[in-house]
Tab-separated table of N, CA, C and O in Angstrom:
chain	number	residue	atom	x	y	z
J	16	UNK	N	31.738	125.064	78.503
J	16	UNK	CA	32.922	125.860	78.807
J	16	UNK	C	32.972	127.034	77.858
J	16	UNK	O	32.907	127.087	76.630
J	17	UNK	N	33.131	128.118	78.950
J	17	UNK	CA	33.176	129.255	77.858
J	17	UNK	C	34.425	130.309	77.133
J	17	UNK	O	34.767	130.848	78.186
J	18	UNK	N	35.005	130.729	76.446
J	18	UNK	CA	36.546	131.538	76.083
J	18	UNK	C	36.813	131.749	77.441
J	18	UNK	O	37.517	130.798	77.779
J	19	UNK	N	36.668	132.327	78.193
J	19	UNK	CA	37.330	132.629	79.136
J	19	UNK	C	37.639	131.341	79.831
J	19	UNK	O	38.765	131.240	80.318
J	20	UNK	N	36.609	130.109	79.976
J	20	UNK	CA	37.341	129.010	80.776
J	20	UNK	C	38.480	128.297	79.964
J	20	UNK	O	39.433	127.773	80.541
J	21	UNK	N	38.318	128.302	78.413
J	21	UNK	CA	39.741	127.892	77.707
J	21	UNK	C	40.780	129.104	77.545
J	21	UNK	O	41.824	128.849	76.945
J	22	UNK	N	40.586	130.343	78.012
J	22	UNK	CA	41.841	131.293	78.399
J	22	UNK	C	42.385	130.567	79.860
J	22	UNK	O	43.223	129.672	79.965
J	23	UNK	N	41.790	131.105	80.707
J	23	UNK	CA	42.239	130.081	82.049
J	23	UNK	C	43.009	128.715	81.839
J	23	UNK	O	44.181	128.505	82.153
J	24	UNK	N	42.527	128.229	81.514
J	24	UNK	CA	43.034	126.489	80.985
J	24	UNK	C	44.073	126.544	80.369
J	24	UNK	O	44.953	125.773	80.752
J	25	UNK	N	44.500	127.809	78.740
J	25	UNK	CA	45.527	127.056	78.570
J	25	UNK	C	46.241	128.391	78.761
J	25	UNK	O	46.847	128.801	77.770
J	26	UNK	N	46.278	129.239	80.011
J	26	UNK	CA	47.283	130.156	80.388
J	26	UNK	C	48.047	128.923	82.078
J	26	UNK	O	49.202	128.838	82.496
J	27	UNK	N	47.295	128.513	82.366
J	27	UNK	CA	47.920	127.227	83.752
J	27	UNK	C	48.466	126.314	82.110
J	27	UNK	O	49.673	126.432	81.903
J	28	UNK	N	47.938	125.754	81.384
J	28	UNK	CA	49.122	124.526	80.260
J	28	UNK	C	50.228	125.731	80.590
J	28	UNK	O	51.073	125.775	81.484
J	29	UNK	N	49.929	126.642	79.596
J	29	UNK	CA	50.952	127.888	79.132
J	29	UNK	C	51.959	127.878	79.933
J	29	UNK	O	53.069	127.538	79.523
J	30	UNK	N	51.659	128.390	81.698
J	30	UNK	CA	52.443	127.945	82.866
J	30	UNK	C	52.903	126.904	83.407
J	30	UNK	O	53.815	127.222	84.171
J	31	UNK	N	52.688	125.602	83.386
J	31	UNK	CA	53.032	124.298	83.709
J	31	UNK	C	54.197	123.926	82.335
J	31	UNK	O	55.080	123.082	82.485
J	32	UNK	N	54.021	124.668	81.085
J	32	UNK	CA	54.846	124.357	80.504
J	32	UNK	C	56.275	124.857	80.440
J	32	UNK	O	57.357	124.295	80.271
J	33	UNK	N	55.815	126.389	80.679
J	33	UNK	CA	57.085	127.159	80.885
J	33	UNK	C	57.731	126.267	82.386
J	33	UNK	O	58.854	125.773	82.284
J	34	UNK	N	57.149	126.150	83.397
J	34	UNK	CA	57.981	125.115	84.439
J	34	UNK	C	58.571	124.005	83.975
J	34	UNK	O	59.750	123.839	84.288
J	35	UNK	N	57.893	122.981	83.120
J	35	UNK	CA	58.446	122.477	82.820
J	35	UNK	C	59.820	122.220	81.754
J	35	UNK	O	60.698	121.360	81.679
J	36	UNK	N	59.460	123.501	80.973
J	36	UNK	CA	60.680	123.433	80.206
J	36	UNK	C	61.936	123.905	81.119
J	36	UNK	O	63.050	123.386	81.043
J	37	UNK	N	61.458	125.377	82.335
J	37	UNK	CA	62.806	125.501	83.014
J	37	UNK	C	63.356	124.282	83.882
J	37	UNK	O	64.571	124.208	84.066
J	38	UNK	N	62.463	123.283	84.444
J	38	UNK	CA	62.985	122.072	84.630
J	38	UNK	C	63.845	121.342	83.901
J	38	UNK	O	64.789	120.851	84.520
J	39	UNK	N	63.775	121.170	82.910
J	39	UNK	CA	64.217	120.772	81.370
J	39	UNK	C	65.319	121.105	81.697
J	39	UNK	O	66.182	120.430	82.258
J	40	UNK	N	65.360	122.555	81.240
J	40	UNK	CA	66.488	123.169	81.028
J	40	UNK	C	67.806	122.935	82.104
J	40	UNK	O	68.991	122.631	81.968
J	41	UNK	N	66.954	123.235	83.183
J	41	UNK	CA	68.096	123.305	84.836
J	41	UNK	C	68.334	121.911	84.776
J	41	UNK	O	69.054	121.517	85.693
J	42	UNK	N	67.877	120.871	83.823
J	42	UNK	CA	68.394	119.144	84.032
J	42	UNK	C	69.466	119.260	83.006
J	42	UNK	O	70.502	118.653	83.276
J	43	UNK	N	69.433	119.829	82.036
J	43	UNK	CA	69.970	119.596	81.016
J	43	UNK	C	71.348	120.327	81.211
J	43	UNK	O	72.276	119.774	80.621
J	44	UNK	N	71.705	121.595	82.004
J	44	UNK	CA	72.835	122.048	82.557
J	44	UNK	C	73.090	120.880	83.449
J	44	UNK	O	73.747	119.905	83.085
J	45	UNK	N	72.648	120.984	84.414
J	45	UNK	CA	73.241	120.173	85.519
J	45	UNK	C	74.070	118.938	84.592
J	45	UNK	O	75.256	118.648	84.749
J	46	UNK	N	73.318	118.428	83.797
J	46	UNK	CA	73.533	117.115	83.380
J	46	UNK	C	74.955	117.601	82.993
J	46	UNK	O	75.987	117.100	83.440
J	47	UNK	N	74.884	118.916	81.870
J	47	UNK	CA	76.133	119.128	81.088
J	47	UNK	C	77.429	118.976	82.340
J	47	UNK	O	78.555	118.509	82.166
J	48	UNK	N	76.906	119.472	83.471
J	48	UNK	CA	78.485	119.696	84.271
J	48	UNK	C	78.691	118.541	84.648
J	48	UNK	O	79.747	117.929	84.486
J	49	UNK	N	77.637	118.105	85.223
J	49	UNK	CA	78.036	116.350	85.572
J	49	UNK	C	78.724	115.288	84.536
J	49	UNK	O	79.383	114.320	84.915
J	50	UNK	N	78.510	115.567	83.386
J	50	UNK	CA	79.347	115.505	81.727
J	50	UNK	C	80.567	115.726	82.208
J	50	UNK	O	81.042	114.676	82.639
J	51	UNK	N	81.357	116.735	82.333
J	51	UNK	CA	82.107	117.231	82.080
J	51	UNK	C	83.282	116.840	83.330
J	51	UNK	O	84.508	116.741	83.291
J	52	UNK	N	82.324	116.683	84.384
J	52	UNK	CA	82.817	116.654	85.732
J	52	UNK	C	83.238	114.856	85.479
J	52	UNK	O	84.384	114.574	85.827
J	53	UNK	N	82.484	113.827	84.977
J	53	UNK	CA	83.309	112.690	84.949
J	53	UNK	C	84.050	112.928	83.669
J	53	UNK	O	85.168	112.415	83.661
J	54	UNK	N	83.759	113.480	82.749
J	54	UNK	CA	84.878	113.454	81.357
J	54	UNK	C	86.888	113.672	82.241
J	54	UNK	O	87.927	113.020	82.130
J	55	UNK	N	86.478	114.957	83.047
J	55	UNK	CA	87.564	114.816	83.417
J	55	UNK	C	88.297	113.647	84.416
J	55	UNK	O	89.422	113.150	84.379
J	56	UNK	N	87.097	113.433	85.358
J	56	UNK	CA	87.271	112.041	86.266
J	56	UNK	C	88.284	110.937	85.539
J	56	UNK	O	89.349	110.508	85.983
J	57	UNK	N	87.629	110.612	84.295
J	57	UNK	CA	87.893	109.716	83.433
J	57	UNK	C	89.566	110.238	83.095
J	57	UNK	O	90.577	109.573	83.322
J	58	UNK	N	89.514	111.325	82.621
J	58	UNK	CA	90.961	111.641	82.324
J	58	UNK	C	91.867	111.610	83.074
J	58	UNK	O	92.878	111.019	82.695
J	59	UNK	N	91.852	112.131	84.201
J	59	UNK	CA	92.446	111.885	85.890
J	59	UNK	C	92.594	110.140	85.675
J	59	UNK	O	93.608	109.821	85.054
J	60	UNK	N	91.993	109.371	85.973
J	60	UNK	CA	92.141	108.457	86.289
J	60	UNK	C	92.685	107.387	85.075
J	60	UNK	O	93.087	106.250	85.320
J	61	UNK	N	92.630	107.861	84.007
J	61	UNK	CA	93.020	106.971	82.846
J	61	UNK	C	94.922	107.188	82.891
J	61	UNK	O	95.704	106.271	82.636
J	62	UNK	N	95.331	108.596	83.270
J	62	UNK	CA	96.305	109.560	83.414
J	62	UNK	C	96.868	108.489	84.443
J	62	UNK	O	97.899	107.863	84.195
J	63	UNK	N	96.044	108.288	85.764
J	63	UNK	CA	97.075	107.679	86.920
J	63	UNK	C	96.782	106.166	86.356
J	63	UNK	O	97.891	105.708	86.632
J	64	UNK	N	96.091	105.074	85.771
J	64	UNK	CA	96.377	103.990	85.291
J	64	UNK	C	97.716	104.251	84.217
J	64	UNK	O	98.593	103.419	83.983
J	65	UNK	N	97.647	105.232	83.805
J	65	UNK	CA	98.971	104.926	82.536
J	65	UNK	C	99.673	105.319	83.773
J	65	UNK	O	98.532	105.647	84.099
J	66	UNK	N	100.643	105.702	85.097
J	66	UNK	CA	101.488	106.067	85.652
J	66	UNK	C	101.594	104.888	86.600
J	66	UNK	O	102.777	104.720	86.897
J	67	UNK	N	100.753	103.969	87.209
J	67	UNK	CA	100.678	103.084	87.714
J	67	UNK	C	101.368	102.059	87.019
J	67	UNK	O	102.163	101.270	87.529
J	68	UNK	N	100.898	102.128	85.391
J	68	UNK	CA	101.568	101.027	84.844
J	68	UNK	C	102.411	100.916	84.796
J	68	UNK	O	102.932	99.891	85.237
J	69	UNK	N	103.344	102.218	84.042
J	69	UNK	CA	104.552	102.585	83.878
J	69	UNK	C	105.335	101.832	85.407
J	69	UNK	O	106.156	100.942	85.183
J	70	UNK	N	105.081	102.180	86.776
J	70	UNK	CA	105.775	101.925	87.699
J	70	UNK	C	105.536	100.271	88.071
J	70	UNK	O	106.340	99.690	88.800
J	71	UNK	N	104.606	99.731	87.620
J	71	UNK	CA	104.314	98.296	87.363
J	71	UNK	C	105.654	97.821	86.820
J	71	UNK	O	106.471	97.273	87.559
J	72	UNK	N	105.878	98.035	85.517
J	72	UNK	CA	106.965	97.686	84.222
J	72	UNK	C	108.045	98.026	84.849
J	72	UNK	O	108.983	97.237	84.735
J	73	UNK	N	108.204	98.952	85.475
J	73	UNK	CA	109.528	99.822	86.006
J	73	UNK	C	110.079	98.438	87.292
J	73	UNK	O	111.192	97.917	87.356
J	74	UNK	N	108.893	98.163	88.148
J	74	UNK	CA	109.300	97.131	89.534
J	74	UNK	C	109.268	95.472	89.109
J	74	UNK	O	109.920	94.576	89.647
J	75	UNK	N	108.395	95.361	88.083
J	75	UNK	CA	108.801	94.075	87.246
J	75	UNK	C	110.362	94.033	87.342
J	75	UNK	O	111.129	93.536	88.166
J	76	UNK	N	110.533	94.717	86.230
J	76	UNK	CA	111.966	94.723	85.273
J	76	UNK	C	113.095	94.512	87.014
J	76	UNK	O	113.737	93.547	87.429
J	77	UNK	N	112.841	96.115	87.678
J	77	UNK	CA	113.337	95.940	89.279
J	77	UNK	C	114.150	93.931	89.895
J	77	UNK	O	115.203	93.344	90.144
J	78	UNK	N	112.464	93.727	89.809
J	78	UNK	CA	112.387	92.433	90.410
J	78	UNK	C	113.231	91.235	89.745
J	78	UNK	O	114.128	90.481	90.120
J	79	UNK	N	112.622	91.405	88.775
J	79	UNK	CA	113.971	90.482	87.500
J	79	UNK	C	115.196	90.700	87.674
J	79	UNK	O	116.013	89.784	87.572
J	80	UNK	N	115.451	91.606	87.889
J	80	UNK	CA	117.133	92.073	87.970
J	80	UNK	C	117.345	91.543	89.594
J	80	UNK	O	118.084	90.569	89.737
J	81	UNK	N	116.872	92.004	90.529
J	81	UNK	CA	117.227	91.223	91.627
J	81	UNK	C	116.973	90.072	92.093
J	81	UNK	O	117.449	89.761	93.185
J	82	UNK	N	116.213	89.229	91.416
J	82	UNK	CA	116.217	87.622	90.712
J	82	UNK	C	117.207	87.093	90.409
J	82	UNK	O	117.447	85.997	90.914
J	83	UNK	N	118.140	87.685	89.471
J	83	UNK	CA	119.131	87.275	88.739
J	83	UNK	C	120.637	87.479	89.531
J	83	UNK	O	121.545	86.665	89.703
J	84	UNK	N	120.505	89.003	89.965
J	84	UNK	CA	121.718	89.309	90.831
J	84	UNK	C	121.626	87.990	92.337
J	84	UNK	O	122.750	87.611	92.667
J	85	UNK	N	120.563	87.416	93.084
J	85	UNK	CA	120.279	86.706	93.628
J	85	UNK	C	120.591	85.563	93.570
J	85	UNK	O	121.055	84.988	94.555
J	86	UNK	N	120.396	84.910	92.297
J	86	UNK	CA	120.797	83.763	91.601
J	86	UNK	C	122.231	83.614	91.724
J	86	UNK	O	122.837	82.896	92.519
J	87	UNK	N	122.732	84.444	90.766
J	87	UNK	CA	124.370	84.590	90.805
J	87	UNK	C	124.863	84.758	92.547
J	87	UNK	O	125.446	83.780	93.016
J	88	UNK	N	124.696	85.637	93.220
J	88	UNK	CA	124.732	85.394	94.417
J	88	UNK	C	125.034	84.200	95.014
J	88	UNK	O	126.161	83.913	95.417
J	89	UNK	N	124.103	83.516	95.083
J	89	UNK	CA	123.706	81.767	95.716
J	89	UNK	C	124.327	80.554	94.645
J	89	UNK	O	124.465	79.373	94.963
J	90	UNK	N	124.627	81.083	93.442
J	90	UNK	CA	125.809	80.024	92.905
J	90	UNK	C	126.773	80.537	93.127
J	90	UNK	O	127.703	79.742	92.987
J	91	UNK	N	127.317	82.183	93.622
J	91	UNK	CA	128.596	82.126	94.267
J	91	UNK	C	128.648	81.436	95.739
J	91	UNK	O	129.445	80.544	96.029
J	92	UNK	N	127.950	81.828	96.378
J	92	UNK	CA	127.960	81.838	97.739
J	92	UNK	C	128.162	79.684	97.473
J	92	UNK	O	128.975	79.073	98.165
J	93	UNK	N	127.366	79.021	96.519
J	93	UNK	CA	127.219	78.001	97.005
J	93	UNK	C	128.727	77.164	96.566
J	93	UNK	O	129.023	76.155	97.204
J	94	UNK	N	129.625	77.650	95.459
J	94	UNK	CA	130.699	77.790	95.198
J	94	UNK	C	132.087	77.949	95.836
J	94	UNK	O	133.113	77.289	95.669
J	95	UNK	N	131.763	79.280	96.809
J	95	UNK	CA	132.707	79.360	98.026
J	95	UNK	C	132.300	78.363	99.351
J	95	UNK	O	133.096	78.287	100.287
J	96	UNK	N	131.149	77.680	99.376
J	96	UNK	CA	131.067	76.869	100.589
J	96	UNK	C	131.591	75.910	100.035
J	96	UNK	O	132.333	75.317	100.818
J	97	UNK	N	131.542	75.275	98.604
J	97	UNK	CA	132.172	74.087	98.253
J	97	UNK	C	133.559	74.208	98.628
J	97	UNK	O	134.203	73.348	99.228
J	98	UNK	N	134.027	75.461	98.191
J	98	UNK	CA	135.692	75.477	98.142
J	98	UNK	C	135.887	75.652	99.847
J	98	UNK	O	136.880	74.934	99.957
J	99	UNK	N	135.723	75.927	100.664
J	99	UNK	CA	135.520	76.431	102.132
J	99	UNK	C	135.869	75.114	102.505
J	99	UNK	O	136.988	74.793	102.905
J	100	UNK	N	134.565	74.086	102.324
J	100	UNK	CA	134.346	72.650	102.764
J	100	UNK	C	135.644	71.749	102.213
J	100	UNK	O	135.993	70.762	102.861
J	101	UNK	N	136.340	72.131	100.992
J	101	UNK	CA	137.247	70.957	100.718
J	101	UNK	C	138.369	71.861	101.503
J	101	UNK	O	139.260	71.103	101.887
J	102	UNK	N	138.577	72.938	101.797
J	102	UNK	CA	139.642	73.646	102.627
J	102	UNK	C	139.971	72.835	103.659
J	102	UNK	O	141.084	72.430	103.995
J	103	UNK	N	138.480	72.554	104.322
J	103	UNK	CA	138.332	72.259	105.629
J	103	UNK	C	138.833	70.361	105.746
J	103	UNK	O	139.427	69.698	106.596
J	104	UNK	N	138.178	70.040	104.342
J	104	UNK	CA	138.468	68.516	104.350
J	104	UNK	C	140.255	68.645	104.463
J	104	UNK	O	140.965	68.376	105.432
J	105	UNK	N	140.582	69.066	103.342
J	105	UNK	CA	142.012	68.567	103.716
J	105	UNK	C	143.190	69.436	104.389
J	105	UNK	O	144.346	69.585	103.994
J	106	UNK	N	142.480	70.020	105.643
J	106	UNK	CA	142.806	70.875	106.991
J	106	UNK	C	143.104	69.316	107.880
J	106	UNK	O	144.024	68.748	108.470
J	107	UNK	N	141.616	69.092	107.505
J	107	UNK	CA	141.202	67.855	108.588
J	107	UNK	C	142.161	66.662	108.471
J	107	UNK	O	142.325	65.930	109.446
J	108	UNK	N	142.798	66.441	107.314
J	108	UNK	CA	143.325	65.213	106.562
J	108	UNK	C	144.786	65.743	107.401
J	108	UNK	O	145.253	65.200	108.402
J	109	UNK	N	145.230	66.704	106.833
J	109	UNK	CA	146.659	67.540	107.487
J	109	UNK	C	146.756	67.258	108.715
J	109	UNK	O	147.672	66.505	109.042
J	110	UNK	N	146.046	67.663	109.513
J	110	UNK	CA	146.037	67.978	110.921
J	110	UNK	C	146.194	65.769	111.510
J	110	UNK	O	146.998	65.143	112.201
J	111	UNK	N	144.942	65.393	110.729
J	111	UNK	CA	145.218	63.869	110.974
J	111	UNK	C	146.574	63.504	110.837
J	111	UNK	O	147.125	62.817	111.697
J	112	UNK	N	147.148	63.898	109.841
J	112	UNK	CA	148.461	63.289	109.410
J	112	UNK	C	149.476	63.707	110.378
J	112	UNK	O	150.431	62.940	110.505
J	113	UNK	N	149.458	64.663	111.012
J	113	UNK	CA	150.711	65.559	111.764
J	113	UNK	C	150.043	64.564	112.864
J	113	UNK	O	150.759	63.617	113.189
J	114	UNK	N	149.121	64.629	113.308
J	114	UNK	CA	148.894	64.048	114.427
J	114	UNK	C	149.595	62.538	114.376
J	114	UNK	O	150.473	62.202	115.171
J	115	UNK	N	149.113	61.740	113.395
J	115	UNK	CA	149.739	60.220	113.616
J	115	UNK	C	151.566	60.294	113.692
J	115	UNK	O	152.238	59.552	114.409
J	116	UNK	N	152.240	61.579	112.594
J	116	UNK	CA	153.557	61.570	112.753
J	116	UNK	C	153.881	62.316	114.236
J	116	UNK	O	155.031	62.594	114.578
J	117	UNK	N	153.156	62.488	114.738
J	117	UNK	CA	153.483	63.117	116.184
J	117	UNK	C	153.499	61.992	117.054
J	117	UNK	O	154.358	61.901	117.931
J	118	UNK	N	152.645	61.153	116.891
J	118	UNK	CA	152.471	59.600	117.595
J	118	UNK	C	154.034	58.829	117.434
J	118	UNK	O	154.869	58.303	118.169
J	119	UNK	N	153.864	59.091	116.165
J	119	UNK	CA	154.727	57.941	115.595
J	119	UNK	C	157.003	58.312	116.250
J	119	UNK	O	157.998	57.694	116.630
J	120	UNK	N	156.540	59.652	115.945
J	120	UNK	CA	157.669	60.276	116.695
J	120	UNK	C	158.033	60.043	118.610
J	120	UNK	O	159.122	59.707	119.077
J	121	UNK	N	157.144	60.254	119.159
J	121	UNK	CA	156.818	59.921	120.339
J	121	UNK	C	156.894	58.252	120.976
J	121	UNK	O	157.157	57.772	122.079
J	122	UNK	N	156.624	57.861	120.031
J	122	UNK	CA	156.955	56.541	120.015
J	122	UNK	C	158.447	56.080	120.048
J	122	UNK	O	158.993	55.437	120.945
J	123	UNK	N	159.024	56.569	118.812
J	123	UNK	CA	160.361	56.417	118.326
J	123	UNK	C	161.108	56.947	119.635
J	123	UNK	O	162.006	56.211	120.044
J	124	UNK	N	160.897	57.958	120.251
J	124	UNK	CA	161.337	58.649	121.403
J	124	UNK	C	161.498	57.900	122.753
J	124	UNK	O	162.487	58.121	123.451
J	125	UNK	N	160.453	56.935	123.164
J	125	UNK	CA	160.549	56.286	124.049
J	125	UNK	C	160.979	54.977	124.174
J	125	UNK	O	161.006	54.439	125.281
């Protein structure tokens, strides 16, 4: 091999390298935006987990409270059926009683 076949030879390295470094290079941008492009992804989405949570804590707390208002509810409600039901018992007792003195009158009558 003579100078001129190692000029040839390492002017194609010379060229295969310069390609390869602009390869390099055009990876190494790309890469940067693709960096940057989930950095923000990440921020976006870390942003709506903290707002998600927040409304998590917010419908908890929600739910607890209408748990409780619920509760109270159904020991009133179960409170006024007690009192309702003894209304009704001694409606029932009344009404028995008028009835037998209605007998008993009717009787006396004839």
């Amino acid at each position: 091999m003579g100078e001129e076949d190692y000029r040839v030879k390492f002017e194609e390295k010379e060229a295969e390298f310069a390609a390869l470094q602009q390869d390099f290079d055009d990876f190494q941008e790309s890469s940067s935006e693709l960096e940057k492009e989930l950095e923000a992804e990440i921020s976006r989405l870390t942003e709506d987990k903290k707002q998600l949570q927040i409304k998590i804590e917010y419908l908890e707390r929600d739910t607890k409270q209408i748990k409780e208002k619920l509760q109270q509810t159904s020991s009133l409600s179960s409170s006024a059926a007690d009192e309702l039901q003894k209304e009704v018992n001694k409606l029932k007792q009344e009404n028995k009683d008028l009835k037998s003195i209605k007998r008993r009158l009717e009787n006396a009558n004839d």
